[in-house]
Amino acid sequence: MNKKFNPYFCLIRLSLAAGILAGTFCWTGCSPENGEKIPRDVNERKLADHSLLVYFVADNNLSNYATNNFEKISEAYFSKPDNNRLNLFVYMDNLEGNPRLYWLDPEYGTNVLKEYPETNSASASTIRDICATTFRSGKRGKTVNSVIFWSHGTNWLQAYNPTGNRSFGDDDGYHIDIADMAKAIEGLSINNILFDACYMGSAEVAAEFSAVADVLVGSPCEILSTGFPYHTIIQALCSEKPDMHKVVDRYHEFYDTQDGIYRAGALTSIDLSGIRNLANAFGRLKYASFGDNPVQGLSILNYDRERTHLFHDIRQFAELCHEKAVQTVGKELADRYLEDFDRAYRGCNVHTRMTDRFLGIDMRSGCGLTVFVPRPETYPPVCDFYRTLRWYGWCIPDNN
């Protein structure tokens, strides 16, 4: 899955001069001279109910693009009249200096809450520390917590293996598996997890984070250079009860109005409370048809552009399983299994918006949620690691 620098995939974003940081984030340490305001201690403030953390892991070839996105986030937040309905925090680890945690104070501007020594921002300990610090900041009544994880992403693939794949992040070559990432933030009362990273809109990722959050938002395919359109998404998140469907809609509205190859994007929101039921129903269909065997000659939609495809449309594969199950267990039982799957899928409240195509992939027939389907040519260690995932275990009928 490792790819060379290319402007068309995997968060390769528009560059911006590094000097933006100096101009945009100079509020910390300002003196009261010339009428300037002194930054306030966030923990002495009564804050809004909703806190959002944007977590940048950009100590890699995306460094300048992270800077650009931070500027867009700041512009969107400070231009919104009712921005005091959202507590906005940004953790930035790029190639420019040490990692920093910022608080965007709606009255006093951008403040540095803490500067950290050089660290691995893709590690479980750092991710947990930053999330915990953010969501415990300030004085709040009710709490709604959302986090956007920004970096490279490759779905559930193992962080360290001979093919060089990674689940999430790239901090000077360090990555983290999604299972370890989910364990790191468990118990922090996070409601919404959003990934501004490629390929994270899958059933497997949803299963790993089902004990962590209420809703997952991710793309089933790659994400173009512009990433999330923060000028509209941040405004949509300025709410004490943020609607993840609205975030998906804003994403689609932006990409569906672009020209040429840039008219390309897909984003999916899924309620995590129903993901185990979906796995159970999917597993009954799969084991009644193909069992745990590699599937040959797949002609259903896949969302990746790899030589050996990995991430397939879950509804289309379920329908294929149903067709084969009719031959193996009979039409009545196969129909019941498909009805169970459809019911479980509706229970996940999946909301997807996609452009017609993504860089040559026709997505018009897709549902926007992916699942791994092993093929005879799939690299064996990939299949071995897949069997360690929560989704895989939930799909085995004997485990239901």
PDB file of C-alpha atoms in Angstrom, residues 30-326:
ATOM      1  CA  CYS A  30       0.940  38.752  24.123  1.00  0.00           C
ATOM      2  CA  SER A  31       1.364  41.645  26.517  1.00  0.00           C
ATOM      3  CA  PRO A  32      -1.470  44.059  27.413  1.00  0.00           C
ATOM      4  CA  GLU A  33       0.315  46.863  25.574  1.00  0.00           C
ATOM      5  CA  ASN A  34      -1.598  48.579  22.760  1.00  0.00           C
ATOM      6  CA  GLY A  35      -4.899  47.206  24.034  1.00  0.00           C
ATOM      7  CA  GLU A  36      -4.094  43.559  23.360  1.00  0.00           C
ATOM      8  CA  LYS A  37      -5.867  41.010  25.553  1.00  0.00           C
ATOM      9  CA  ILE A  38      -4.045  38.632  27.869  1.00  0.00           C
ATOM     10  CA  PRO A  39      -4.757  34.941  27.191  1.00  0.00           C
ATOM     11  CA  ARG A  40      -6.895  33.271  29.833  1.00  0.00           C
ATOM     12  CA  ASP A  41      -6.541  29.956  31.642  1.00  0.00           C
ATOM     13  CA  VAL A  42      -8.940  27.540  29.954  1.00  0.00           C
ATOM     14  CA  ASN A  43      -9.523  25.642  33.202  1.00  0.00           C
ATOM     15  CA  GLU A  44     -10.892  28.793  34.842  1.00  0.00           C
ATOM     16  CA  ARG A  45     -13.444  29.239  32.068  1.00  0.00           C
ATOM     17  CA  LYS A  46     -17.021  28.054  31.860  1.00  0.00           C
ATOM     18  CA  LEU A  47     -17.105  26.440  28.437  1.00  0.00           C
ATOM     19  CA  ALA A  48     -19.754  25.227  26.031  1.00  0.00           C
ATOM     20  CA  ASP A  49     -21.059  21.669  26.249  1.00  0.00           C
ATOM     21  CA  HIS A  50     -19.376  20.522  23.022  1.00  0.00           C
ATOM     22  CA  SER A  51     -15.598  20.185  22.758  1.00  0.00           C
ATOM     23  CA  LEU A  52     -13.843  19.294  19.503  1.00  0.00           C
ATOM     24  CA  LEU A  53     -10.217  18.206  19.189  1.00  0.00           C
ATOM     25  CA  VAL A  54      -8.512  18.162  15.786  1.00  0.00           C
ATOM     26  CA  TYR A  55      -5.512  15.860  16.178  1.00  0.00           C
ATOM     27  CA  PHE A  56      -2.842  16.349  13.503  1.00  0.00           C
ATOM     28  CA  VAL A  57      -0.215  13.639  13.038  1.00  0.00           C
ATOM     29  CA  ALA A  58       1.826  15.435  10.380  1.00  0.00           C
ATOM     30  CA  ASP A  59       5.470  14.859  11.218  1.00  0.00           C
ATOM     31  CA  ASN A  60       5.790  13.487   7.687  1.00  0.00           C
ATOM     32  CA  ASN A  61       5.319  14.515   4.048  1.00  0.00           C
ATOM     33  CA  LEU A  62       1.954  16.111   4.936  1.00  0.00           C
ATOM     34  CA  SER A  63       3.442  18.792   7.192  1.00  0.00           C
ATOM     35  CA  ASN A  64       2.676  21.818   5.007  1.00  0.00           C
ATOM     36  CA  TYR A  65      -0.805  20.532   4.250  1.00  0.00           C
ATOM     37  CA  ALA A  66      -1.542  20.284   7.971  1.00  0.00           C
ATOM     38  CA  THR A  67      -0.521  23.935   8.357  1.00  0.00           C
ATOM     39  CA  ASN A  68      -2.909  24.858   5.560  1.00  0.00           C
ATOM     40  CA  ASN A  69      -5.763  22.957   7.170  1.00  0.00           C
ATOM     41  CA  PHE A  70      -5.098  24.578  10.542  1.00  0.00           C
ATOM     42  CA  GLU A  71      -5.430  27.978   8.922  1.00  0.00           C
ATOM     43  CA  LYS A  72      -8.763  26.966   7.352  1.00  0.00           C
ATOM     44  CA  ILE A  73      -9.999  25.711  10.713  1.00  0.00           C
ATOM     45  CA  SER A  74      -9.068  28.990  12.406  1.00  0.00           C
ATOM     46  CA  GLU A  75     -10.654  31.108   9.693  1.00  0.00           C
ATOM     47  CA  ALA A  76     -13.889  29.111   9.838  1.00  0.00           C
ATOM     48  CA  TYR A  77     -14.104  29.217  13.628  1.00  0.00           C
ATOM     49  CA  PHE A  78     -13.302  32.869  14.212  1.00  0.00           C
ATOM     50  CA  SER A  79     -15.625  33.996  11.402  1.00  0.00           C
ATOM     51  CA  LYS A  80     -18.667  32.270  12.901  1.00  0.00           C
ATOM     52  CA  PRO A  81     -20.738  34.610  15.127  1.00  0.00           C
ATOM     53  CA  ASP A  82     -21.899  31.855  17.501  1.00  0.00           C
ATOM     54  CA  ASN A  83     -18.553  30.095  17.819  1.00  0.00           C
ATOM     55  CA  ASN A  84     -18.883  30.137  21.609  1.00  0.00           C
ATOM     56  CA  ARG A  85     -21.124  27.081  21.198  1.00  0.00           C
ATOM     57  CA  LEU A  86     -18.004  25.022  20.472  1.00  0.00           C
ATOM     58  CA  ASN A  87     -14.780  24.588  22.441  1.00  0.00           C
ATOM     59  CA  LEU A  88     -12.174  24.064  19.726  1.00  0.00           C
ATOM     60  CA  PHE A  89      -8.773  22.523  20.423  1.00  0.00           C
ATOM     61  CA  VAL A  90      -6.044  21.634  17.935  1.00  0.00           C
ATOM     62  CA  TYR A  91      -3.073  19.367  18.549  1.00  0.00           C
ATOM     63  CA  MET A  92      -0.399  19.992  15.914  1.00  0.00           C
ATOM     64  CA  ASP A  93       2.634  17.788  15.391  1.00  0.00           C
ATOM     65  CA  ASN A  94       4.326  18.614  12.093  1.00  0.00           C
ATOM     66  CA  LEU A  95       7.861  19.340  10.956  1.00  0.00           C
ATOM     67  CA  GLU A  96       7.784  22.897  12.325  1.00  0.00           C
ATOM     68  CA  GLY A  97       9.030  22.864  15.918  1.00  0.00           C
ATOM     69  CA  ASN A  98       7.704  20.868  18.854  1.00  0.00           C
ATOM     70  CA  PRO A  99       4.155  19.502  19.119  1.00  0.00           C
ATOM     71  CA  ARG A 100       1.649  21.939  20.596  1.00  0.00           C
ATOM     72  CA  LEU A 101      -1.879  21.828  21.959  1.00  0.00           C
ATOM     73  CA  TYR A 102      -3.873  24.956  21.076  1.00  0.00           C
ATOM     74  CA  TRP A 103      -7.137  26.317  22.401  1.00  0.00           C
ATOM     75  CA  LEU A 104      -9.040  28.620  20.080  1.00  0.00           C
ATOM     76  CA  ASP A 105     -10.583  31.034  22.572  1.00  0.00           C
ATOM     77  CA  PRO A 106     -13.603  32.681  20.880  1.00  0.00           C
ATOM     78  CA  GLU A 107     -12.843  35.994  22.603  1.00  0.00           C
ATOM     79  CA  TYR A 108      -9.071  36.089  23.025  1.00  0.00           C
ATOM     80  CA  GLY A 109      -7.809  34.243  19.966  1.00  0.00           C
ATOM     81  CA  THR A 110      -5.532  31.216  19.663  1.00  0.00           C
ATOM     82  CA  ASN A 111      -3.617  30.172  22.779  1.00  0.00           C
ATOM     83  CA  VAL A 112      -0.928  27.542  23.259  1.00  0.00           C
ATOM     84  CA  LEU A 113      -2.092  25.421  26.193  1.00  0.00           C
ATOM     85  CA  LYS A 114       1.038  23.315  26.208  1.00  0.00           C
ATOM     86  CA  GLU A 115       4.181  22.734  24.183  1.00  0.00           C
ATOM     87  CA  TYR A 116       5.511  19.195  24.279  1.00  0.00           C
ATOM     88  CA  PRO A 117       9.009  17.830  23.731  1.00  0.00           C
ATOM     89  CA  GLU A 118       9.444  15.922  20.498  1.00  0.00           C
ATOM     90  CA  THR A 119       7.264  12.830  20.802  1.00  0.00           C
ATOM     91  CA  ASN A 120       5.605  10.081  18.809  1.00  0.00           C
ATOM     92  CA  SER A 121       2.109  11.438  18.208  1.00  0.00           C
ATOM     93  CA  ALA A 122       1.025   8.104  16.724  1.00  0.00           C
ATOM     94  CA  SER A 123       1.634   6.329  20.027  1.00  0.00           C
ATOM     95  CA  ALA A 124      -1.181   5.141  22.268  1.00  0.00           C
ATOM     96  CA  SER A 125       0.145   7.072  25.275  1.00  0.00           C
ATOM     97  CA  THR A 126       0.335  10.412  23.431  1.00  0.00           C
ATOM     98  CA  ILE A 127      -3.078  10.013  21.828  1.00  0.00           C
ATOM     99  CA  ARG A 128      -4.672   9.265  25.191  1.00  0.00           C
ATOM    100  CA  ASP A 129      -2.852  12.085  26.983  1.00  0.00           C
ATOM    101  CA  ILE A 130      -3.890  14.735  24.447  1.00  0.00           C
ATOM    102  CA  CYS A 131      -7.499  13.531  24.271  1.00  0.00           C
ATOM    103  CA  ALA A 132      -7.801  13.349  28.061  1.00  0.00           C
ATOM    104  CA  THR A 133      -6.264  16.795  28.545  1.00  0.00           C
ATOM    105  CA  THR A 134      -8.595  18.307  25.966  1.00  0.00           C
ATOM    106  CA  PHE A 135     -11.845  16.793  27.137  1.00  0.00           C
ATOM    107  CA  ARG A 136     -11.158  17.577  30.791  1.00  0.00           C
ATOM    108  CA  SER A 137     -10.400  21.229  30.069  1.00  0.00           C
ATOM    109  CA  GLY A 138     -12.677  23.981  31.291  1.00  0.00           C
ATOM    110  CA  LYS A 139     -15.835  23.937  33.358  1.00  0.00           C
ATOM    111  CA  ARG A 140     -18.717  22.263  31.569  1.00  0.00           C
ATOM    112  CA  GLY A 141     -22.165  21.013  32.507  1.00  0.00           C
ATOM    113  CA  LYS A 142     -23.243  18.446  29.947  1.00  0.00           C
ATOM    114  CA  THR A 143     -20.415  17.131  27.826  1.00  0.00           C
ATOM    115  CA  VAL A 144     -20.308  16.197  24.152  1.00  0.00           C
ATOM    116  CA  ASN A 145     -16.847  15.292  22.868  1.00  0.00           C
ATOM    117  CA  SER A 146     -15.742  14.938  19.246  1.00  0.00           C
ATOM    118  CA  VAL A 147     -12.306  14.285  17.766  1.00  0.00           C
ATOM    119  CA  ILE A 148     -11.012  14.503  14.202  1.00  0.00           C
ATOM    120  CA  PHE A 149      -7.934  12.350  13.620  1.00  0.00           C
ATOM    121  CA  TRP A 150      -5.904  13.758  10.728  1.00  0.00           C
ATOM    122  CA  SER A 151      -3.074  11.894   8.989  1.00  0.00           C
ATOM    123  CA  HIS A 152      -2.381   8.981   6.669  1.00  0.00           C
ATOM    124  CA  GLY A 153      -4.732   6.035   7.037  1.00  0.00           C
ATOM    125  CA  THR A 154      -5.099   2.521   5.643  1.00  0.00           C
ATOM    126  CA  ASN A 155      -8.241   1.138   7.277  1.00  0.00           C
ATOM    127  CA  TRP A 156      -7.472  -1.800   9.613  1.00  0.00           C
ATOM    128  CA  LEU A 157      -4.191  -2.951   8.047  1.00  0.00           C
ATOM    129  CA  GLN A 158      -1.447  -3.838  10.497  1.00  0.00           C
ATOM    130  CA  ALA A 159       0.808  -0.940  11.454  1.00  0.00           C
ATOM    131  CA  TYR A 160       4.027  -2.912  11.048  1.00  0.00           C
ATOM    132  CA  ASN A 161       4.371  -5.665   8.480  1.00  0.00           C
ATOM    133  CA  PRO A 162       6.575  -6.502   5.465  1.00  0.00           C
ATOM    134  CA  THR A 163       4.312  -4.635   3.020  1.00  0.00           C
ATOM    135  CA  GLY A 164       4.785  -1.374   4.950  1.00  0.00           C
ATOM    136  CA  ASN A 165       1.066  -0.822   5.560  1.00  0.00           C
ATOM    137  CA  ARG A 166      -0.300   1.171   8.469  1.00  0.00           C
ATOM    138  CA  SER A 167      -3.634   1.573  10.210  1.00  0.00           C
ATOM    139  CA  PHE A 168      -3.394   5.247  11.195  1.00  0.00           C
ATOM    140  CA  GLY A 169      -0.755   7.953  11.370  1.00  0.00           C
ATOM    141  CA  ASP A 170       2.820   8.446  10.349  1.00  0.00           C
ATOM    142  CA  ASP A 171       5.084  10.152  12.848  1.00  0.00           C
ATOM    143  CA  ASP A 172       8.556   9.889  11.365  1.00  0.00           C
ATOM    144  CA  GLY A 173       7.768   6.301  10.376  1.00  0.00           C
ATOM    145  CA  TYR A 174       5.759   5.292  13.462  1.00  0.00           C
ATOM    146  CA  HIS A 175       2.134   4.133  13.045  1.00  0.00           C
ATOM    147  CA  ILE A 176      -0.577   2.646  15.259  1.00  0.00           C
ATOM    148  CA  ASP A 177      -3.007  -0.252  14.793  1.00  0.00           C
ATOM    149  CA  ILE A 178      -6.651   0.724  15.128  1.00  0.00           C
ATOM    150  CA  ALA A 179      -7.164  -1.818  17.921  1.00  0.00           C
ATOM    151  CA  ASP A 180      -4.388  -0.202  19.976  1.00  0.00           C
ATOM    152  CA  MET A 181      -5.691   3.246  19.101  1.00  0.00           C
ATOM    153  CA  ALA A 182      -9.209   2.355  20.255  1.00  0.00           C
ATOM    154  CA  LYS A 183      -7.931   0.934  23.553  1.00  0.00           C
ATOM    155  CA  ALA A 184      -5.913   4.113  24.112  1.00  0.00           C
ATOM    156  CA  ILE A 185      -8.987   6.360  24.149  1.00  0.00           C
ATOM    157  CA  GLU A 186     -11.498   4.006  25.725  1.00  0.00           C
ATOM    158  CA  GLY A 187     -13.271   5.493  28.727  1.00  0.00           C
ATOM    159  CA  LEU A 188     -12.796   9.152  27.721  1.00  0.00           C
ATOM    160  CA  SER A 189     -16.494   9.778  26.983  1.00  0.00           C
ATOM    161  CA  ILE A 190     -15.969  10.480  23.300  1.00  0.00           C
ATOM    162  CA  ASN A 191     -19.184  10.747  21.317  1.00  0.00           C
ATOM    163  CA  ASN A 192     -17.993  11.261  17.750  1.00  0.00           C
ATOM    164  CA  ILE A 193     -14.820  10.044  16.039  1.00  0.00           C
ATOM    165  CA  LEU A 194     -14.045  11.451  12.598  1.00  0.00           C
ATOM    166  CA  PHE A 195     -11.123  10.447  10.393  1.00  0.00           C
ATOM    167  CA  ASP A 196      -9.653  12.934   7.928  1.00  0.00           C
ATOM    168  CA  ALA A 197      -7.575  10.069   6.579  1.00  0.00           C
ATOM    169  CA  CYS A 198      -7.933   7.531   3.801  1.00  0.00           C
ATOM    170  CA  TYR A 199      -9.963   4.312   3.916  1.00  0.00           C
ATOM    171  CA  MET A 200     -11.289   4.547   7.490  1.00  0.00           C
ATOM    172  CA  GLY A 201     -14.978   4.125   6.593  1.00  0.00           C
ATOM    173  CA  SER A 202     -15.128   0.361   7.118  1.00  0.00           C
ATOM    174  CA  ALA A 203     -17.037  -2.179   9.175  1.00  0.00           C
ATOM    175  CA  GLU A 204     -13.763  -3.314  10.741  1.00  0.00           C
ATOM    176  CA  VAL A 205     -12.773   0.170  11.932  1.00  0.00           C
ATOM    177  CA  ALA A 206     -16.308   0.725  13.249  1.00  0.00           C
ATOM    178  CA  ALA A 207     -16.155  -2.505  15.246  1.00  0.00           C
ATOM    179  CA  GLU A 208     -12.841  -1.578  16.899  1.00  0.00           C
ATOM    180  CA  PHE A 209     -14.186   1.809  18.029  1.00  0.00           C
ATOM    181  CA  SER A 210     -17.637   0.553  19.065  1.00  0.00           C
ATOM    182  CA  ALA A 211     -16.676   0.548  22.760  1.00  0.00           C
ATOM    183  CA  VAL A 212     -15.181   4.039  22.484  1.00  0.00           C
ATOM    184  CA  ALA A 213     -17.687   6.315  20.758  1.00  0.00           C
ATOM    185  CA  ASP A 214     -21.279   6.612  19.562  1.00  0.00           C
ATOM    186  CA  VAL A 215     -20.661   7.561  15.920  1.00  0.00           C
ATOM    187  CA  LEU A 216     -17.816   7.009  13.458  1.00  0.00           C
ATOM    188  CA  VAL A 217     -17.264   9.165  10.357  1.00  0.00           C
ATOM    189  CA  GLY A 218     -14.792   8.054   7.698  1.00  0.00           C
ATOM    190  CA  SER A 219     -14.230   7.655   3.991  1.00  0.00           C
ATOM    191  CA  PRO A 220     -14.462   4.248   2.313  1.00  0.00           C
ATOM    192  CA  CYS A 221     -11.900   5.395  -0.251  1.00  0.00           C
ATOM    193  CA  GLU A 222      -8.947   7.772  -0.405  1.00  0.00           C
ATOM    194  CA  ILE A 223      -9.196  11.483   0.383  1.00  0.00           C
ATOM    195  CA  LEU A 224      -8.034  14.103  -2.056  1.00  0.00           C
ATOM    196  CA  SER A 225      -5.466  16.815  -1.365  1.00  0.00           C
ATOM    197  CA  THR A 226      -7.956  19.281   0.091  1.00  0.00           C
ATOM    198  CA  GLY A 227      -9.123  16.829   2.748  1.00  0.00           C
ATOM    199  CA  PHE A 228     -12.134  17.906   4.801  1.00  0.00           C
ATOM    200  CA  PRO A 229     -13.642  21.229   3.678  1.00  0.00           C
ATOM    201  CA  TYR A 230     -13.088  22.809   7.083  1.00  0.00           C
ATOM    202  CA  HIS A 231     -14.594  26.132   6.069  1.00  0.00           C
ATOM    203  CA  THR A 232     -18.031  24.446   6.171  1.00  0.00           C
ATOM    204  CA  ILE A 233     -17.473  21.461   8.469  1.00  0.00           C
ATOM    205  CA  ILE A 234     -16.219  23.523  11.431  1.00  0.00           C
ATOM    206  CA  GLN A 235     -19.274  25.712  11.144  1.00  0.00           C
ATOM    207  CA  ALA A 236     -21.498  22.628  11.133  1.00  0.00           C
ATOM    208  CA  LEU A 237     -19.758  21.408  14.300  1.00  0.00           C
ATOM    209  CA  CYS A 238     -20.376  24.690  16.151  1.00  0.00           C
ATOM    210  CA  SER A 239     -23.296  23.140  17.966  1.00  0.00           C
ATOM    211  CA  GLU A 240     -23.900  21.659  21.379  1.00  0.00           C
ATOM    212  CA  LYS A 241     -25.493  18.670  19.642  1.00  0.00           C
ATOM    213  CA  PRO A 242     -23.434  18.186  16.471  1.00  0.00           C
ATOM    214  CA  ASP A 243     -25.097  16.235  13.661  1.00  0.00           C
ATOM    215  CA  MET A 244     -22.658  13.892  11.926  1.00  0.00           C
ATOM    216  CA  HIS A 245     -25.053  13.516   8.995  1.00  0.00           C
ATOM    217  CA  LYS A 246     -24.672  17.227   8.393  1.00  0.00           C
ATOM    218  CA  VAL A 247     -20.885  16.840   8.358  1.00  0.00           C
ATOM    219  CA  VAL A 248     -21.223  14.127   5.707  1.00  0.00           C
ATOM    220  CA  ASP A 249     -23.552  16.337   3.684  1.00  0.00           C
ATOM    221  CA  ARG A 250     -21.184  19.322   3.833  1.00  0.00           C
ATOM    222  CA  TYR A 251     -18.319  17.131   2.663  1.00  0.00           C
ATOM    223  CA  HIS A 252     -20.344  15.943  -0.307  1.00  0.00           C
ATOM    224  CA  GLU A 253     -21.627  19.411  -1.168  1.00  0.00           C
ATOM    225  CA  PHE A 254     -18.048  20.610  -1.468  1.00  0.00           C
ATOM    226  CA  TYR A 255     -16.656  17.779  -3.577  1.00  0.00           C
ATOM    227  CA  ASP A 256     -19.691  17.384  -5.797  1.00  0.00           C
ATOM    228  CA  THR A 257     -19.232  20.957  -7.033  1.00  0.00           C
ATOM    229  CA  GLN A 258     -15.577  20.529  -8.032  1.00  0.00           C
ATOM    230  CA  ASP A 259     -14.421  20.091 -11.627  1.00  0.00           C
ATOM    231  CA  GLY A 260     -12.766  17.177 -13.393  1.00  0.00           C
ATOM    232  CA  ILE A 261     -10.847  14.661 -11.312  1.00  0.00           C
ATOM    233  CA  TYR A 262     -11.341  16.820  -8.211  1.00  0.00           C
ATOM    234  CA  ARG A 263     -15.043  15.992  -8.231  1.00  0.00           C
ATOM    235  CA  ALA A 264     -14.258  12.945  -6.137  1.00  0.00           C
ATOM    236  CA  GLY A 265     -15.100  12.102  -2.565  1.00  0.00           C
ATOM    237  CA  ALA A 266     -17.088   9.831  -0.268  1.00  0.00           C
ATOM    238  CA  LEU A 267     -17.868  10.076   3.427  1.00  0.00           C
ATOM    239  CA  THR A 268     -19.921   7.818   5.692  1.00  0.00           C
ATOM    240  CA  SER A 269     -21.401   8.145   9.173  1.00  0.00           C
ATOM    241  CA  ILE A 270     -22.338   5.015  11.143  1.00  0.00           C
ATOM    242  CA  ASP A 271     -23.895   4.580  14.579  1.00  0.00           C
ATOM    243  CA  LEU A 272     -21.652   2.200  16.490  1.00  0.00           C
ATOM    244  CA  SER A 273     -24.263   0.748  18.836  1.00  0.00           C
ATOM    245  CA  GLY A 274     -25.509  -1.564  16.094  1.00  0.00           C
ATOM    246  CA  ILE A 275     -22.195  -2.710  14.628  1.00  0.00           C
ATOM    247  CA  ARG A 276     -22.064  -6.041  16.490  1.00  0.00           C
ATOM    248  CA  ASN A 277     -25.533  -6.969  15.255  1.00  0.00           C
ATOM    249  CA  LEU A 278     -24.377  -6.122  11.748  1.00  0.00           C
ATOM    250  CA  ALA A 279     -21.320  -8.359  12.148  1.00  0.00           C
ATOM    251  CA  ASN A 280     -23.463 -11.240  13.423  1.00  0.00           C
ATOM    252  CA  ALA A 281     -25.901 -10.968  10.504  1.00  0.00           C
ATOM    253  CA  PHE A 282     -23.113 -10.528   7.959  1.00  0.00           C
ATOM    254  CA  GLY A 283     -21.306 -13.549   9.390  1.00  0.00           C
ATOM    255  CA  ARG A 284     -24.333 -15.819   9.029  1.00  0.00           C
ATOM    256  CA  LEU A 285     -24.581 -14.885   5.351  1.00  0.00           C
ATOM    257  CA  LYS A 286     -20.863 -15.299   4.744  1.00  0.00           C
ATOM    258  CA  TYR A 287     -20.482 -18.649   6.486  1.00  0.00           C
ATOM    259  CA  ALA A 288     -23.609 -19.998   4.761  1.00  0.00           C
ATOM    260  CA  SER A 289     -22.064 -19.166   1.389  1.00  0.00           C
ATOM    261  CA  PHE A 290     -18.279 -18.849   1.212  1.00  0.00           C
ATOM    262  CA  GLY A 291     -17.373 -19.803   4.757  1.00  0.00           C
ATOM    263  CA  ASP A 292     -13.942 -18.539   5.789  1.00  0.00           C
ATOM    264  CA  ASN A 293     -12.425 -19.290   2.397  1.00  0.00           C
ATOM    265  CA  PRO A 294     -10.880 -16.892  -0.138  1.00  0.00           C
ATOM    266  CA  VAL A 295     -13.358 -15.725  -2.770  1.00  0.00           C
ATOM    267  CA  GLN A 296     -12.438 -16.033  -6.408  1.00  0.00           C
ATOM    268  CA  GLY A 297     -13.566 -13.855  -9.307  1.00  0.00           C
ATOM    269  CA  LEU A 298     -15.131 -10.997  -7.346  1.00  0.00           C
ATOM    270  CA  SER A 299     -16.852  -8.473  -9.593  1.00  0.00           C
ATOM    271  CA  ILE A 300     -18.421  -6.278  -6.908  1.00  0.00           C
ATOM    272  CA  LEU A 301     -17.439  -2.673  -6.160  1.00  0.00           C
ATOM    273  CA  ASN A 302     -14.093  -2.112  -4.478  1.00  0.00           C
ATOM    274  CA  TYR A 303     -13.005   1.288  -3.144  1.00  0.00           C
ATOM    275  CA  ASP A 304      -9.233   0.915  -3.328  1.00  0.00           C
ATOM    276  CA  ARG A 305      -6.950   1.186  -6.346  1.00  0.00           C
ATOM    277  CA  GLU A 306      -4.573  -1.599  -5.361  1.00  0.00           C
ATOM    278  CA  ARG A 307      -3.506  -4.432  -7.629  1.00  0.00           C
ATOM    279  CA  THR A 308      -5.054  -6.895  -5.187  1.00  0.00           C
ATOM    280  CA  HIS A 309      -8.255  -5.250  -4.002  1.00  0.00           C
ATOM    281  CA  LEU A 310      -8.954  -5.232  -0.271  1.00  0.00           C
ATOM    282  CA  PHE A 311     -11.892  -2.972   0.583  1.00  0.00           C
ATOM    283  CA  HIS A 312     -15.220  -4.017  -0.947  1.00  0.00           C
ATOM    284  CA  ASP A 313     -18.779  -2.719  -0.693  1.00  0.00           C
ATOM    285  CA  ILE A 314     -20.427  -4.552   2.199  1.00  0.00           C
ATOM    286  CA  ARG A 315     -23.970  -4.533   0.795  1.00  0.00           C
ATOM    287  CA  GLN A 316     -22.896  -5.834  -2.575  1.00  0.00           C
ATOM    288  CA  PHE A 317     -20.917  -8.638  -0.965  1.00  0.00           C
ATOM    289  CA  ALA A 318     -23.876  -9.499   1.287  1.00  0.00           C
ATOM    290  CA  GLU A 319     -26.069  -9.819  -1.810  1.00  0.00           C
ATOM    291  CA  LEU A 320     -23.443 -12.027  -3.451  1.00  0.00           C
ATOM    292  CA  CYS A 321     -23.364 -14.207  -0.336  1.00  0.00           C
ATOM    293  CA  HIS A 322     -27.145 -14.472  -0.496  1.00  0.00           C
ATOM    294  CA  GLU A 323     -27.037 -15.692  -4.087  1.00  0.00           C
ATOM    295  CA  LYS A 324     -24.588 -18.438  -3.184  1.00  0.00           C
ATOM    296  CA  ALA A 325     -26.392 -19.283   0.077  1.00  0.00           C
ATOM    297  CA  VAL A 326     -29.543 -20.046  -1.899  1.00  0.00           C
TER     298      VAL A 326
END
